[in-house]
Short mmCIF file of C-alpha atoms in Angstrom, two decimals:
data_model
loop_
_atom_site.label_atom_id
_atom_site.label_comp_id
_atom_site.label_asym_id
_atom_site.label_seq_id
_atom_site.Cartn_x
_atom_site.Cartn_y
_atom_site.Cartn_z
CA MET W 1 30.81 -12.51 32.26
CA SER W 2 27.85 -13.44 30.06
CA ALA W 3 27.62 -16.79 28.29
CA THR W 4 27.96 -15.03 24.94
CA THR W 5 31.15 -13.26 26.01
CA ALA W 6 32.66 -16.40 27.50
CA GLN W 7 31.90 -18.42 24.41
CA HIS W 8 33.93 -16.09 22.21
CA SER W 9 36.61 -14.97 24.71
CA ASP W 10 39.43 -16.57 22.71
CA GLN W 11 38.11 -15.72 19.26
CA PRO W 12 37.98 -12.70 16.97
CA GLY W 13 34.90 -10.61 17.68
CA ARG W 14 34.94 -11.13 21.44
CA ILE W 15 34.53 -7.38 22.07
CA MET W 16 31.55 -6.96 19.75
CA SER W 17 30.02 -10.15 21.16
CA GLY W 18 30.39 -8.90 24.72
CA GLU W 19 28.92 -5.51 23.90
CA MET W 20 25.92 -7.05 22.14
CA ALA W 21 25.36 -9.14 25.28
CA GLU W 22 25.31 -6.00 27.45
CA GLN W 23 22.25 -4.55 25.72
CA PRO W 24 19.53 -5.79 28.10
CA ALA W 25 21.47 -4.29 31.02
CA VAL W 26 21.97 -1.01 29.14
CA LEU W 27 18.26 -0.78 28.33
CA ARG W 28 17.42 -1.42 31.98
CA ARG W 29 19.91 1.23 33.10
CA ILE W 30 18.31 3.84 30.85
CA LEU W 31 14.83 3.00 32.15
CA ASP W 32 15.94 2.99 35.81
CA GLN W 33 18.55 5.76 35.89
CA GLY W 34 18.28 7.81 32.71
CA ALA W 35 14.54 8.25 32.34
CA PRO W 36 14.11 11.02 34.97
CA ARG W 37 16.79 13.20 33.36
CA ILE W 38 15.41 12.54 29.88
CA ARG W 39 11.92 13.56 31.03
CA GLU W 40 13.29 16.75 32.61
CA VAL W 41 15.03 17.73 29.35
CA ALA W 42 11.91 16.92 27.35
CA GLU W 43 9.68 19.02 29.59
CA ARG W 44 12.02 22.01 29.38
CA ILE W 45 12.14 21.81 25.59
CA ALA W 46 8.39 21.21 25.26
CA ALA W 47 7.77 24.41 27.27
CA ARG W 48 9.51 26.33 24.47
CA ASN W 49 7.17 24.86 21.85
CA PRO W 50 9.59 24.36 18.92
CA ARG W 51 7.89 24.84 15.56
CA PHE W 52 10.04 22.36 13.65
CA VAL W 53 12.64 19.67 14.38
CA LEU W 54 15.91 19.03 12.55
CA LEU W 55 17.98 15.89 13.19
CA THR W 56 21.74 15.80 12.64
CA ALA W 57 23.89 12.65 12.68
CA ARG W 58 26.30 10.40 10.80
CA GLY W 59 26.59 6.62 10.35
CA THR W 60 24.76 4.45 12.87
CA SER W 61 23.47 7.53 14.67
CA ASP W 62 21.93 8.70 11.39
CA ASN W 63 19.74 5.60 11.48
CA ALA W 64 18.76 6.48 15.05
CA ALA W 65 17.89 9.95 13.74
CA LEU W 66 15.64 8.46 11.06
CA TYR W 67 13.86 6.41 13.74
CA THR W 68 13.37 9.61 15.74
CA LYS W 69 11.93 11.31 12.67
CA TYR W 70 9.23 8.63 12.49
CA LEU W 71 8.50 9.07 16.21
CA LEU W 72 8.20 12.85 15.97
CA GLU W 73 6.05 12.84 12.86
CA ILE W 74 3.73 10.00 13.94
CA LEU W 75 3.40 10.55 17.69
CA LEU W 76 3.69 14.35 17.79
CA GLY W 77 2.63 15.39 14.30
CA LYS W 78 5.69 17.64 14.37
CA PRO W 79 7.32 18.70 11.06
CA CYS W 80 10.75 17.12 11.01
CA GLY W 81 13.74 16.85 8.68
CA LEU W 82 17.25 15.41 8.42
CA THR W 83 19.93 18.06 8.04
CA SER W 84 22.59 18.33 5.34
CA MET W 85 25.55 19.45 7.44
CA SER W 86 27.66 20.56 4.49
CA THR W 87 25.21 23.39 3.82
CA THR W 88 26.65 25.13 6.87
CA THR W 89 30.08 23.50 7.33
CA ALA W 90 31.16 23.62 3.66
CA TYR W 91 28.89 26.23 2.06
CA GLY W 92 28.46 28.61 4.98
CA ALA W 93 24.66 28.80 4.67
CA GLN W 94 22.95 30.80 7.43
CA PRO W 95 19.38 29.52 7.85
CA ASP W 96 16.94 31.12 10.27
CA LEU W 97 16.47 28.48 12.95
CA THR W 98 14.55 30.56 15.45
CA ASP W 99 12.34 28.26 17.57
CA VAL W 100 13.63 25.17 15.73
CA LEU W 101 14.74 22.18 17.79
CA VAL W 102 18.02 20.75 16.44
CA ILE W 103 18.82 17.28 17.81
CA THR W 104 22.37 16.09 17.15
CA ILE W 105 22.99 12.39 17.77
CA SER W 106 26.49 11.00 18.12
CA GLN W 107 28.01 8.11 20.02
CA SER W 108 31.30 9.90 20.70
CA GLY W 109 30.19 13.51 20.32
CA GLY W 110 33.59 14.23 18.79
CA SER W 111 33.16 14.62 15.03
CA PRO W 112 34.10 18.17 13.98
CA ASP W 113 31.23 18.58 11.49
CA LEU W 114 28.65 17.63 14.12
CA VAL W 115 30.14 20.11 16.58
CA ALA W 116 30.44 22.89 13.97
CA SER W 117 26.91 22.42 12.62
CA THR W 118 25.49 22.44 16.15
CA GLU W 119 27.38 25.63 16.99
CA ALA W 120 26.04 27.20 13.77
CA ALA W 121 22.50 26.08 14.60
CA ARG W 122 22.66 27.58 18.08
CA ALA W 123 24.01 30.84 16.66
CA ALA W 124 21.08 30.82 14.19
CA GLY W 125 18.55 30.71 17.04
CA ALA W 126 17.94 26.97 17.41
CA ILE W 127 17.21 25.05 20.57
CA THR W 128 20.06 22.52 20.53
CA LEU W 129 20.02 19.05 22.07
CA ALA W 130 22.95 16.63 21.95
CA VAL W 131 22.31 12.92 22.46
CA THR W 132 25.64 11.15 23.09
CA ASN W 133 27.38 8.38 24.97
CA ASN W 134 29.93 10.89 26.27
CA ALA W 135 28.78 13.64 28.60
CA ASP W 136 32.24 15.26 28.42
CA SER W 137 32.31 15.46 24.62
CA PRO W 138 32.76 18.63 22.57
CA LEU W 139 29.26 18.17 21.18
CA ALA W 140 27.70 18.08 24.63
CA ALA W 141 29.67 21.21 25.54
CA VAL W 142 28.35 23.32 22.64
CA SER W 143 24.71 22.19 22.98
CA GLU W 144 22.15 23.86 25.20
CA PHE W 145 20.76 20.50 26.36
CA HIS W 146 22.32 17.04 26.59
CA ILE W 147 21.07 13.47 27.06
CA ASP W 148 23.57 10.77 28.05
CA VAL W 149 22.51 7.37 26.66
CA LEU W 150 24.41 5.58 29.45
CA ALA W 151 25.68 2.73 27.29
CA GLY W 152 29.12 2.64 28.91
CA PRO W 153 32.38 2.47 26.94
CA GLU W 154 32.01 0.85 23.53
CA LYS W 155 35.31 -0.50 22.20
CA ALA W 156 34.32 -2.57 19.16
CA LEU W 157 34.25 -0.53 15.97
CA PRO W 158 30.72 -1.65 14.99
CA ALA W 159 28.25 0.22 17.22
CA THR W 160 25.73 -2.13 18.83
CA LYS W 161 24.78 -1.20 22.39
CA THR W 162 25.09 2.53 21.68
CA TYR W 163 22.57 2.19 18.84
CA THR W 164 19.86 0.52 20.91
CA ALA W 165 20.64 2.93 23.76
CA GLU W 166 20.14 5.88 21.42
CA LEU W 167 16.81 4.46 20.22
CA LEU W 168 15.48 3.99 23.73
CA ALA W 169 16.71 7.37 24.97
CA LEU W 170 15.14 9.12 21.99
CA TYR W 171 11.88 7.22 22.39
CA LEU W 172 11.69 8.32 26.03
CA PHE W 173 12.52 11.88 24.99
CA VAL W 174 9.69 11.98 22.45
CA GLU W 175 7.36 10.45 25.03
CA GLY W 176 8.40 13.23 27.41
CA LEU W 177 7.65 15.88 24.79
CA ARG W 178 4.08 14.65 24.50
CA GLY W 179 3.55 13.98 28.21
CA GLY W 180 3.65 10.19 27.87
CA ASP W 181 5.03 7.82 30.47
CA GLY W 182 7.12 5.59 28.18
CA ALA W 183 5.49 2.49 29.69
CA ALA W 184 5.69 0.64 26.37
CA ALA W 185 9.46 0.36 26.82
CA LYS W 186 9.38 -1.51 30.14
CA VAL W 187 9.20 -4.92 28.46
CA LEU W 188 12.30 -4.35 26.34
CA PRO W 189 15.15 -5.54 28.61
CA ASP W 190 13.62 -8.97 29.21
CA LEU W 191 12.59 -9.43 25.56
CA ALA W 192 16.03 -8.33 24.41
CA GLN W 193 17.60 -11.02 26.58
CA GLN W 194 15.25 -13.65 25.12
CA ILE W 195 16.38 -12.69 21.61
CA LEU W 196 20.08 -12.68 22.44
CA ASP W 197 19.74 -16.14 23.99
CA ARG W 198 18.73 -17.52 20.55
CA GLN W 199 22.15 -17.11 18.98
CA ASP W 200 22.13 -20.69 17.65
CA GLU W 201 19.23 -19.77 15.34
CA VAL W 202 21.16 -16.82 14.01
CA ARG W 203 24.26 -18.95 13.52
CA GLN W 204 22.23 -21.26 11.28
CA LEU W 205 21.16 -18.26 9.18
CA ALA W 206 24.77 -17.14 8.96
CA ALA W 207 25.84 -20.55 7.66
CA ARG W 208 23.18 -20.21 4.98
CA TYR W 209 24.37 -16.77 3.85
CA ARG W 210 28.11 -16.73 4.56
CA PHE W 211 28.89 -16.91 0.83
CA ALA W 212 26.40 -14.25 -0.24
CA GLU W 213 27.85 -11.74 -2.69
CA ARG W 214 25.12 -9.17 -2.10
CA MET W 215 22.15 -8.64 0.20
CA VAL W 216 19.06 -6.47 -0.07
CA LEU W 217 17.24 -5.26 3.05
CA THR W 218 13.79 -3.73 3.11
CA SER W 219 11.05 -2.59 5.46
CA ARG W 220 8.39 0.09 5.90
CA GLY W 221 7.61 2.60 8.63
CA TYR W 222 9.39 2.13 11.94
CA GLY W 223 11.26 -0.87 10.52
CA TYR W 224 12.97 1.09 7.76
CA PRO W 225 15.73 2.54 10.01
CA THR W 226 16.37 -1.07 11.12
CA ALA W 227 16.92 -2.12 7.50
CA LYS W 228 19.41 0.71 7.03
CA GLU W 229 21.28 -0.04 10.25
CA ALA W 230 21.42 -3.78 9.50
CA ALA W 231 22.82 -3.06 6.03
CA LEU W 232 25.49 -0.85 7.58
CA LYS W 233 26.44 -3.55 10.10
CA LEU W 234 26.75 -6.20 7.37
CA MET W 235 28.89 -3.96 5.17
CA GLU W 236 31.26 -2.73 7.85
CA THR W 237 31.86 -6.15 9.44
CA SER W 238 31.58 -8.78 6.67
CA TYR W 239 32.22 -6.44 3.69
CA ILE W 240 29.17 -7.86 1.89
CA PRO W 241 27.52 -5.14 -0.23
CA ALA W 242 24.13 -4.64 1.44
CA LEU W 243 21.52 -2.36 -0.11
CA SER W 244 18.66 -1.00 2.02
CA TYR W 245 15.37 0.28 0.63
CA SER W 246 11.99 1.32 1.86
CA GLY W 247 9.58 -1.30 0.57
CA ALA W 248 7.85 1.38 -1.48
CA ASP W 249 11.14 2.52 -3.02
CA LEU W 250 12.10 -1.09 -3.76
CA LEU W 251 9.10 -1.35 -6.08
CA HIS W 252 10.14 1.83 -7.91
CA GLY W 253 12.96 0.20 -9.87
CA PRO W 254 15.37 -1.74 -7.63
CA LEU W 255 13.01 -4.75 -7.61
CA ALA W 256 14.39 -5.54 -11.08
CA MET W 257 17.73 -6.65 -9.58
CA VAL W 258 16.11 -9.18 -7.22
CA ASP W 259 16.65 -12.80 -8.20
CA ASN W 260 16.73 -16.21 -6.52
CA ILE W 261 20.42 -15.95 -5.64
CA SER W 262 20.93 -12.82 -3.53
CA PRO W 263 19.10 -12.92 -0.18
CA VAL W 264 16.45 -10.32 0.61
CA ILE W 265 16.04 -9.59 4.32
CA ALA W 266 12.66 -8.09 5.18
CA ILE W 267 12.01 -6.55 8.59
CA VAL W 268 8.30 -7.05 9.19
CA THR W 269 7.13 -4.98 12.14
CA GLU W 270 3.89 -6.01 13.87
CA GLY W 271 1.61 -3.07 13.08
CA LYS W 272 0.92 -0.64 10.28
CA GLY W 273 4.45 -0.77 8.90
CA GLY W 274 4.27 -4.53 8.52
CA GLN W 275 0.86 -4.28 6.90
CA ALA W 276 2.21 -1.78 4.38
CA LEU W 277 5.12 -4.14 3.59
CA ARG W 278 2.99 -7.20 2.80
CA PRO W 279 2.32 -6.33 -0.87
CA VAL W 280 6.09 -5.95 -1.28
CA LEU W 281 6.64 -9.40 0.21
CA GLU W 282 4.18 -10.84 -2.32
CA ARG W 283 6.10 -9.23 -5.16
CA LEU W 284 9.38 -10.58 -3.78
CA ARG W 285 7.95 -14.08 -3.55
CA GLY W 286 6.72 -13.69 -7.11
CA ARG W 287 10.29 -12.90 -8.17
CA GLY W 288 11.51 -16.13 -6.56
CA ALA W 289 13.56 -14.20 -4.02
CA ASP W 290 15.45 -15.99 -1.26
CA LEU W 291 13.37 -14.16 1.33
CA VAL W 292 14.47 -13.90 4.97
CA VAL W 293 11.94 -12.39 7.38
CA ILE W 294 12.84 -10.82 10.71
CA GLY W 295 9.77 -10.07 12.80
CA SER W 296 6.22 -11.31 12.31
CA ALA W 297 5.94 -15.05 13.04
CA SER W 298 3.22 -15.51 10.42
CA GLU W 299 5.48 -14.02 7.72
CA VAL W 300 8.50 -16.03 8.89
CA GLU W 301 6.47 -19.18 8.21
CA ARG W 302 5.98 -18.11 4.58
CA ALA W 303 9.62 -17.14 3.99
CA SER W 304 12.68 -19.13 2.94
CA ALA W 305 14.15 -18.52 6.40
CA GLY W 306 13.74 -16.09 9.25
CA PHE W 307 13.73 -15.14 12.89
CA ALA W 308 10.40 -14.63 14.66
CA LEU W 309 10.47 -11.85 17.23
CA PRO W 310 8.56 -11.91 20.55
CA THR W 311 6.67 -8.72 19.71
CA ASP W 312 3.06 -9.78 20.25
CA GLY W 313 1.49 -6.92 22.18
CA VAL W 314 4.63 -4.77 21.99
CA ALA W 315 3.99 -1.21 20.78
CA GLU W 316 5.09 -0.79 17.16
CA GLU W 317 7.17 2.30 17.94
CA VAL W 318 9.55 0.41 20.25
CA GLN W 319 9.87 -2.78 18.18
CA PRO W 320 12.97 -1.44 16.29
CA ILE W 321 14.93 -1.76 19.55
CA LEU W 322 14.30 -5.52 19.36
CA GLU W 323 14.40 -5.92 15.57
CA ILE W 324 18.03 -4.91 15.23
CA LEU W 325 19.31 -7.49 17.75
CA PRO W 326 19.17 -10.63 15.55
CA LEU W 327 20.57 -8.57 12.67
CA GLN W 328 23.53 -7.44 14.78
CA MET W 329 24.11 -11.10 15.61
CA LEU W 330 23.75 -12.04 11.95
CA ALA W 331 26.42 -9.52 10.93
CA TYR W 332 28.66 -10.88 13.68
CA GLU W 333 28.12 -14.55 12.81
CA VAL W 334 28.50 -14.06 9.04
CA THR W 335 31.75 -12.20 9.64
CA ILE W 336 33.10 -14.93 11.91
CA ALA W 337 32.05 -17.60 9.39
CA ARG W 338 33.95 -15.74 6.68
CA GLY W 339 37.12 -15.80 8.80
CA GLN W 340 37.17 -12.07 9.59
CA ASP W 341 37.26 -10.09 12.83
CA PRO W 342 34.15 -7.95 13.43
CA ASP W 343 35.90 -6.06 16.25
CA ALA W 344 38.23 -4.27 13.85
CA PRO W 345 36.87 -3.75 10.33
CA ARG W 346 39.50 -2.61 7.86
CA ALA W 347 39.94 1.09 7.09
CA LEU W 348 37.63 2.24 9.92
CA ALA W 349 38.19 4.25 13.11
CA LYS W 350 35.92 4.35 16.15
CA VAL W 351 35.58 8.14 15.97
CA THR W 352 35.16 9.31 12.38
CA GLU W 353 36.24 12.93 12.09
CA THR W 354 34.42 14.36 9.08
CA ARG W 355 34.23 18.07 8.37
#
């Protein structure tokens, strides 16, 4: 049992805590055991030369899909979009998806709308790939190709290890499409462990923000899916309204709501995304925002508070796998500090069956 799990074994949130602690081992398992299968799938799909990519997902997996969209557009230059499932499941639209790659991402692979939209896509001529944590799921069964993210059973309602597993599996898949070796990911398990071992720092942040009535999260580029996923984690565990914006979108109106009371969490990736976010950070400081920075050490030093990530020399495209870890811990610690149980958020089910 990990130190993190043992520490919380008699407290609410012990399941989520334990699953967060498993993430370095899950990342290592994907690199050691899953990578060959992922490369094989990627090579078979690359040989069919899809002209366009559509990504289909809900909830946490939708944020993994957005991350994949950045990978495909930046690393492959491949046109890519996020699907609106209701166009087929509710409206019965019949698009021509000949030679289109449709990637459906789902932890459980059991939501009826994901299964139905994938069946419709395959009938419309698409190459279909399911990325799940359940090789025996209905979604895997109706898809032409399947990638198992190998996260192991996830029992807490908030998805943690399945999210980082999806990110790594999808990164390796995109690397396989372009003939890369995925070497940039090899440092992730050890760095992830270093981050998770700094829980005391996150607990101090949680004490600072346990009474927050609202939070705003922002980033640019590869960090933007992290902002969206962190906002989701905060809302579903602590029930704090958390609004996520691209830094560019934040300047187009929502900046007006920023004041010196509600925290703004900025995910500052080392690389082009972080560079693009810096003018936004200046505007936030000018507004007197209570600015929390996750990422770049130089920006953490200029913020009200923050968490510096060990990302020096780490490729920008894999940094989101590390960025989300302190934010998962923050959601957990804020929830515990507010006297709630992050394992079982109210009104939620582990498998959400939308249609």
